Tab-separated table of C-alpha atoms and ligand atoms in Angstrom:
chain	number	residue	atom	x	y	z
A	1	MET	CA	-21.749	-31.630	11.593
A	2	ALA	CA	-22.516	-28.612	9.371
A	3	HIS	CA	-22.316	-25.276	11.131
A	4	ARG	CA	-23.987	-21.959	10.519
A	5	ILE	CA	-22.386	-18.886	8.914
A	6	LEU	CA	-22.394	-15.545	10.774
A	7	ILE	CA	-22.046	-12.306	8.779
A	8	VAL	CA	-21.461	-9.182	10.908
A	9	THR	CA	-21.852	-5.593	9.728
A	10	ALA	CA	-21.545	-2.242	11.482
A	11	VAL	CA	-24.842	-0.701	10.386
A	12	ALA	CA	-28.231	-1.809	9.068
A	13	ALA	CA	-27.656	-0.452	5.539
A	14	GLU	CA	-24.701	-2.811	5.135
A	15	ALA	CA	-26.753	-5.712	6.526
A	16	ASP	CA	-29.497	-4.920	4.003
A	17	SER	CA	-26.968	-5.183	1.162
A	18	VAL	CA	-25.535	-8.419	2.489
A	19	SER	CA	-28.991	-9.937	3.057
A	20	ALA	CA	-30.419	-9.033	-0.356
A	21	GLY	CA	-29.550	-12.392	-1.905
A	22	LEU	CA	-30.465	-14.520	1.115
A	23	GLY	CA	-34.263	-14.475	1.111
A	24	SER	CA	-36.619	-13.368	3.875
A	25	PRO	CA	-35.097	-13.452	7.342
A	26	GLU	CA	-36.480	-14.768	10.625
A	27	PRO	CA	-35.646	-12.280	13.414
A	28	ARG	CA	-33.895	-13.978	16.338
A	29	PRO	CA	-33.494	-11.777	19.461
A	30	LEU	CA	-30.204	-12.095	21.369
A	31	PRO	CA	-29.160	-10.786	24.794
A	32	GLY	CA	-28.028	-7.162	24.842
A	33	GLY	CA	-30.795	-5.963	22.553
A	34	LEU	CA	-29.257	-7.597	19.486
A	35	VAL	CA	-31.409	-9.157	16.761
A	36	LEU	CA	-30.023	-11.788	14.380
A	37	ARG	CA	-31.478	-11.920	10.892
A	38	ARG	CA	-31.674	-15.709	10.293
A	39	HIS	CA	-31.700	-16.672	6.602
A	40	GLY	CA	-31.670	-20.475	6.747
A	41	HIS	CA	-28.106	-21.426	7.735
A	42	VAL	CA	-26.806	-17.868	7.298
A	43	ASP	CA	-27.184	-15.325	10.113
A	44	VAL	CA	-26.678	-11.588	9.590
A	45	LEU	CA	-25.983	-9.357	12.598
A	46	VAL	CA	-25.735	-5.566	12.872
A	47	GLY	CA	-22.933	-5.288	15.406
A	48	GLY	CA	-22.252	-1.555	15.669
A	49	VAL	CA	-19.491	0.780	14.511
A	50	GLY	CA	-15.949	0.238	15.761
A	51	PRO	CA	-13.972	-2.751	17.038
A	52	ALA	CA	-15.263	-2.777	20.612
A	53	ALA	CA	-18.979	-2.689	19.853
A	54	VAL	CA	-18.730	-5.266	17.107
A	55	ALA	CA	-16.557	-7.604	19.190
A	56	ALA	CA	-19.136	-7.574	21.981
A	57	ALA	CA	-21.947	-8.267	19.535
A	58	THR	CA	-20.069	-10.999	17.678
A	59	GLY	CA	-19.051	-12.661	20.918
A	60	THR	CA	-22.657	-12.651	22.082
A	61	ALA	CA	-23.874	-14.301	18.878
A	62	LEU	CA	-21.092	-16.905	18.942
A	63	ALA	CA	-21.731	-17.801	22.574
A	64	CYS	CA	-25.497	-18.073	22.117
A	65	GLU	CA	-25.175	-20.334	19.067
A	66	ALA	CA	-22.532	-22.483	20.787
A	67	LEU	CA	-24.850	-23.010	23.756
A	68	ALA	CA	-28.137	-23.401	21.901
A	69	GLY	CA	-27.269	-24.811	18.509
A	70	SER	CA	-24.589	-26.369	16.374
A	71	GLY	CA	-22.219	-23.399	16.527
A	72	TYR	CA	-20.835	-21.328	13.682
A	73	GLY	CA	-18.397	-22.709	11.113
A	74	LEU	CA	-17.475	-19.332	9.607
A	75	VAL	CA	-17.644	-15.661	10.604
A	76	VAL	CA	-17.555	-12.855	8.018
A	77	SER	CA	-16.928	-9.171	8.785
A	78	ALA	CA	-18.644	-7.273	5.970
A	79	GLY	CA	-19.283	-3.666	5.049
A	80	ILE	CA	-17.902	-0.570	3.365
A	81	ALA	CA	-14.339	0.630	3.679
A	82	GLY	CA	-11.757	3.135	2.653
A	83	GLY	CA	-9.485	1.994	-0.148
A	84	PHE	CA	-5.754	2.590	-0.442
A	85	GLN	CA	-5.109	3.940	-3.911
A	86	PRO	CA	-4.544	2.706	-6.544
A	87	ALA	CA	-4.946	-0.840	-5.152
A	88	ALA	CA	-8.625	-0.463	-4.205
A	89	PRO	CA	-10.610	2.111	-6.189
A	90	VAL	CA	-14.099	3.217	-5.135
A	91	GLY	CA	-16.641	0.512	-6.014
A	92	SER	CA	-14.128	-2.334	-5.829
A	93	VAL	CA	-14.133	-5.127	-3.255
A	94	VAL	CA	-11.345	-6.288	-0.951
A	95	VAL	CA	-11.175	-9.810	0.484
A	96	SER	CA	-8.899	-9.985	3.498
A	97	SER	CA	-5.771	-12.131	3.371
A	98	ALA	CA	-5.166	-10.792	6.881
A	99	ILE	CA	-7.147	-8.680	9.352
A	100	VAL	CA	-4.831	-6.179	11.026
A	101	ALA	CA	-5.362	-3.879	14.023
A	102	ALA	CA	-3.413	-0.865	12.748
A	103	ASP	CA	-3.549	1.224	15.929
A	104	LEU	CA	-3.219	-1.407	18.667
A	105	GLY	CA	0.173	-0.650	20.154
A	106	ALA	CA	2.246	2.288	21.383
A	107	GLU	CA	3.482	5.535	19.894
A	108	THR	CA	7.142	6.142	20.742
A	109	PRO	CA	9.707	8.821	19.836
A	110	ASP	CA	11.144	6.201	17.475
A	111	GLY	CA	7.821	5.380	15.843
A	112	TYR	CA	4.897	2.987	16.330
A	113	LEU	CA	5.257	-0.335	18.156
A	114	ALA	CA	2.559	-2.957	17.537
A	115	VAL	CA	1.152	-4.813	20.516
A	116	GLU	CA	3.298	-7.828	19.608
A	117	ASP	CA	6.415	-5.678	19.927
A	118	LEU	CA	5.227	-4.769	23.430
A	119	GLY	CA	4.759	-8.440	24.334
A	120	PHE	CA	1.060	-8.069	25.017
A	121	GLY	CA	-0.741	-10.048	22.343
A	122	ARG	CA	-1.560	-9.962	18.643
A	123	SER	CA	-2.603	-7.417	16.062
A	124	VAL	CA	-2.913	-9.737	13.053
A	125	HIS	CA	-5.333	-12.522	12.155
A	126	LEU	CA	-4.352	-14.429	9.030
A	127	VAL	CA	-7.227	-15.790	6.922
A	128	PRO	CA	-6.952	-19.417	5.719
A	129	GLU	CA	-5.859	-19.491	2.057
A	130	GLU	CA	-8.321	-22.321	1.376
A	131	LEU	CA	-11.138	-19.976	2.374
A	132	THR	CA	-9.907	-16.882	0.509
A	133	GLY	CA	-9.235	-19.080	-2.521
A	134	ARG	CA	-12.857	-20.226	-2.626
A	135	ILE	CA	-14.157	-16.704	-2.137
A	136	THR	CA	-11.973	-15.074	-4.800
A	137	ALA	CA	-12.709	-17.915	-7.245
A	138	ALA	CA	-16.433	-17.264	-6.758
A	139	LEU	CA	-15.946	-13.511	-7.231
A	140	ASP	CA	-13.915	-14.090	-10.403
A	141	ALA	CA	-17.189	-15.263	-11.960
A	142	GLY	CA	-18.667	-11.781	-12.249
A	143	ALA	CA	-18.356	-9.736	-9.072
A	144	PRO	CA	-17.085	-6.151	-9.036
A	145	PRO	CA	-13.305	-5.730	-9.398
A	146	HIS	CA	-11.749	-7.308	-6.320
A	147	ALA	CA	-8.432	-7.762	-4.591
A	148	LEU	CA	-7.029	-10.136	-1.989
A	149	ALA	CA	-5.020	-8.115	0.517
A	150	PRO	CA	-4.656	-7.238	4.202
A	151	VAL	CA	-7.500	-5.097	5.562
A	152	LEU	CA	-6.640	-2.666	8.375
A	153	THR	CA	-8.872	-2.006	11.368
A	154	VAL	CA	-8.667	1.514	12.837
A	155	SER	CA	-10.611	3.222	15.600
A	156	THR	CA	-10.312	6.586	13.837
A	157	VAL	CA	-11.075	7.072	10.158
A	158	THR	CA	-7.955	8.356	8.398
A	159	GLY	CA	-8.441	11.990	7.435
A	160	THR	CA	-5.060	13.273	6.238
A	161	ALA	CA	-2.532	12.391	3.533
A	162	ARG	CA	0.125	12.122	6.253
A	163	ARG	CA	-1.779	9.435	8.173
A	164	ALA	CA	-2.606	7.578	4.965
A	165	ALA	CA	1.086	7.565	4.012
A	166	GLU	CA	2.092	6.417	7.514
A	167	LEU	CA	-0.314	3.457	7.336
A	168	ALA	CA	0.713	2.595	3.770
A	169	GLU	CA	4.402	2.651	4.732
A	170	ARG	CA	3.757	0.386	7.744
A	171	HIS	CA	1.423	-1.933	5.784
A	172	PRO	CA	2.501	-1.672	2.114
A	173	ALA	CA	0.266	-4.574	0.994
A	174	ALA	CA	-2.889	-3.294	2.710
A	175	ALA	CA	-5.718	-2.403	0.316
A	176	ALA	CA	-8.413	-1.134	2.694
A	177	GLU	CA	-9.147	0.296	6.115
A	178	ALA	CA	-12.332	-0.073	8.131
A	179	MET	CA	-13.331	-0.088	11.808
A	180	GLU	CA	-14.708	-3.532	12.699
A	181	GLY	CA	-12.709	-6.404	11.227
A	182	PHE	CA	-10.273	-6.968	14.083
A	183	GLY	CA	-13.046	-6.866	16.663
A	184	VAL	CA	-14.979	-9.519	14.741
A	185	ALA	CA	-11.783	-11.557	14.290
A	186	GLU	CA	-10.920	-11.488	17.987
A	187	ALA	CA	-14.386	-12.760	18.903
A	188	ALA	CA	-14.201	-15.490	16.241
A	189	ALA	CA	-10.703	-16.540	17.365
A	190	ALA	CA	-11.897	-16.806	20.975
A	191	HIS	CA	-14.434	-19.378	19.756
A	192	GLY	CA	-12.054	-21.137	17.369
A	193	VAL	CA	-14.058	-20.131	14.277
A	194	PRO	CA	-12.411	-19.081	10.974
A	195	VAL	CA	-12.968	-15.445	9.969
A	196	VAL	CA	-12.689	-13.387	6.802
A	197	GLU	CA	-13.366	-9.705	6.068
A	198	ILE	CA	-15.054	-8.619	2.832
A	199	ARG	CA	-15.271	-4.892	2.158
A	200	ALA	CA	-16.656	-2.730	-0.640
A	201	VAL	CA	-14.767	0.542	-1.100
A	202	SER	CA	-16.779	3.756	-0.516
A	203	ASN	CA	-13.939	6.265	-0.428
A	204	ALA	CA	-10.218	6.743	-0.809
A	205	VAL	CA	-8.125	6.586	2.369
A	206	GLY	CA	-6.653	10.058	2.759
A	207	PRO	CA	-7.682	13.683	3.239
A	208	ARG	CA	-11.216	13.886	4.607
A	209	ASP	CA	-13.617	14.687	1.784
A	210	ARG	CA	-17.171	13.674	2.647
A	211	ALA	CA	-18.406	14.840	-0.738
A	212	ALA	CA	-16.177	12.206	-2.334
A	213	TRP	CA	-17.683	9.307	-0.395
A	214	ARG	CA	-19.683	6.951	-2.631
A	215	ILE	CA	-21.546	4.959	0.017
A	216	GLY	CA	-24.418	4.038	-2.325
A	217	GLU	CA	-22.023	2.658	-4.945
A	218	ALA	CA	-20.170	0.693	-2.298
A	219	LEU	CA	-23.388	-0.754	-0.883
A	220	GLY	CA	-24.322	-1.825	-4.406
A	221	ALA	CA	-20.984	-3.581	-4.843
A	222	LEU	CA	-21.453	-5.236	-1.451
A	223	ARG	CA	-24.901	-6.482	-2.497
A	224	HIS	CA	-23.592	-7.829	-5.817
A	225	THR	CA	-20.723	-9.585	-4.041
A	226	PHE	CA	-22.881	-11.282	-1.425
A	227	GLU	CA	-25.553	-12.262	-3.952
A	228	LEU	CA	-22.777	-14.125	-5.763
A	229	LEU	CA	-21.391	-15.653	-2.569
A	230	SER	CA	-24.860	-16.717	-1.410
A	231	ARG	CA	-25.104	-18.833	-4.592
A	232	THR	CA	-21.610	-20.315	-4.227
A	233	VAL	CA	-19.392	-20.289	-1.153
A	234	PHE	CA	-22.255	-19.692	1.301
A	235	VAL	CA	-24.725	-22.022	-0.408
A	236	GLU	CA	-24.238	-24.601	2.314
A	237	ALA	CA	-23.331	-24.505	5.974
A	238	HIS	CA	-19.656	-24.776	6.825
A	239	ALA	CA	-18.214	-27.902	8.412
B	301	LIG	O1	-15.519	11.680	7.824
B	301	LIG	C1	-16.768	11.726	7.910
B	301	LIG	O2	-17.435	12.684	8.266
B	301	LIG	C2	-17.508	10.470	7.587
B	301	LIG	C3	-18.478	10.442	6.605
B	301	LIG	C4	-19.116	9.214	6.331
B	301	LIG	C5	-18.785	8.055	7.064
B	301	LIG	C6	-17.839	8.176	8.058
B	301	LIG	C7	-17.485	7.055	8.868
B	301	LIG	O3	-16.859	7.204	9.891
B	301	LIG	C8	-17.912	5.677	8.379
B	301	LIG	C9	-17.301	4.642	9.257
B	301	LIG	C10	-17.955	3.314	8.976
B	301	LIG	O4	-17.734	2.966	7.598
B	301	LIG	C11	-16.573	2.140	7.487
B	301	LIG	N1	-15.622	2.943	6.713
B	301	LIG	C12	-15.872	3.431	5.478
B	301	LIG	N2	-14.822	4.114	4.994
B	301	LIG	C13	-13.875	4.069	5.963
B	301	LIG	C14	-12.545	4.618	6.033
B	301	LIG	O5	-12.031	5.300	5.125
B	301	LIG	N3	-11.865	4.362	7.186
B	301	LIG	C15	-12.408	3.621	8.192
B	301	LIG	N4	-13.659	3.101	8.171
B	301	LIG	C16	-14.366	3.327	7.051
B	301	LIG	C17	-16.186	1.734	8.887
B	301	LIG	O6	-15.987	0.349	8.976
B	301	LIG	C18	-17.335	2.194	9.768
B	301	LIG	O7	-18.294	1.190	9.960
B	301	LIG	C19	-17.173	9.362	8.327
């Protein structure tokens, strides 16, 4: 049985960019004041900023579709992000090889311990290589410059060079940081649905410089990326 695709963003501007290539949506109200934008077999949901809000929203959408329909075959966390330099320059796109909660653990006098080290759970969701392979192959056909790398989820936007260096040392392969991916991934995992995060870079991870943010450019790259994916990887529902 083919299943629907759920794309979750933090804010409406990101959802607008993701939806641009999907045609006119049918609004589908959900409990909790949420409204799905239904574009055929692809649903787009504005889930809120941060891991907690977006996990609640994603879980609601997954549960409703599991009870009322055929369920989702794929969940995508999408939006803008900070890029670790030089791996992910502003305007580029990062496809997650892994979705990592970078501040889910404990600070100790000897450094940070991830939640796994504390014996309480997981801070990493690996993305199936078959899925990332199809996505990156589609993006190779004309999307903005893109990279396949771990994407970090934080609850606080990095604002200093020290914090950026600390994260880069702990996660040397990471190319981007955002605030929702791990929340979306936890909800998807609870429902046994594969998840991937796709981010367009709006700013460099490091010292806070709002003037340097290029949100419009990143939203344009997000739109270009999802227009391409809507004609390829997302053209049909996922088994
Ligand atoms: O520092 C500021 O004043 C500031 C200015 C514009 C936007 C913000 C945000 O907090 C945006 C968070 C929102 O966008 C994603 N995002 C974009 N860049 C980053 C980043 O460098 N680190 C973490 N999240 C980022 C995030 O997913 C949120 O949805 C702040």
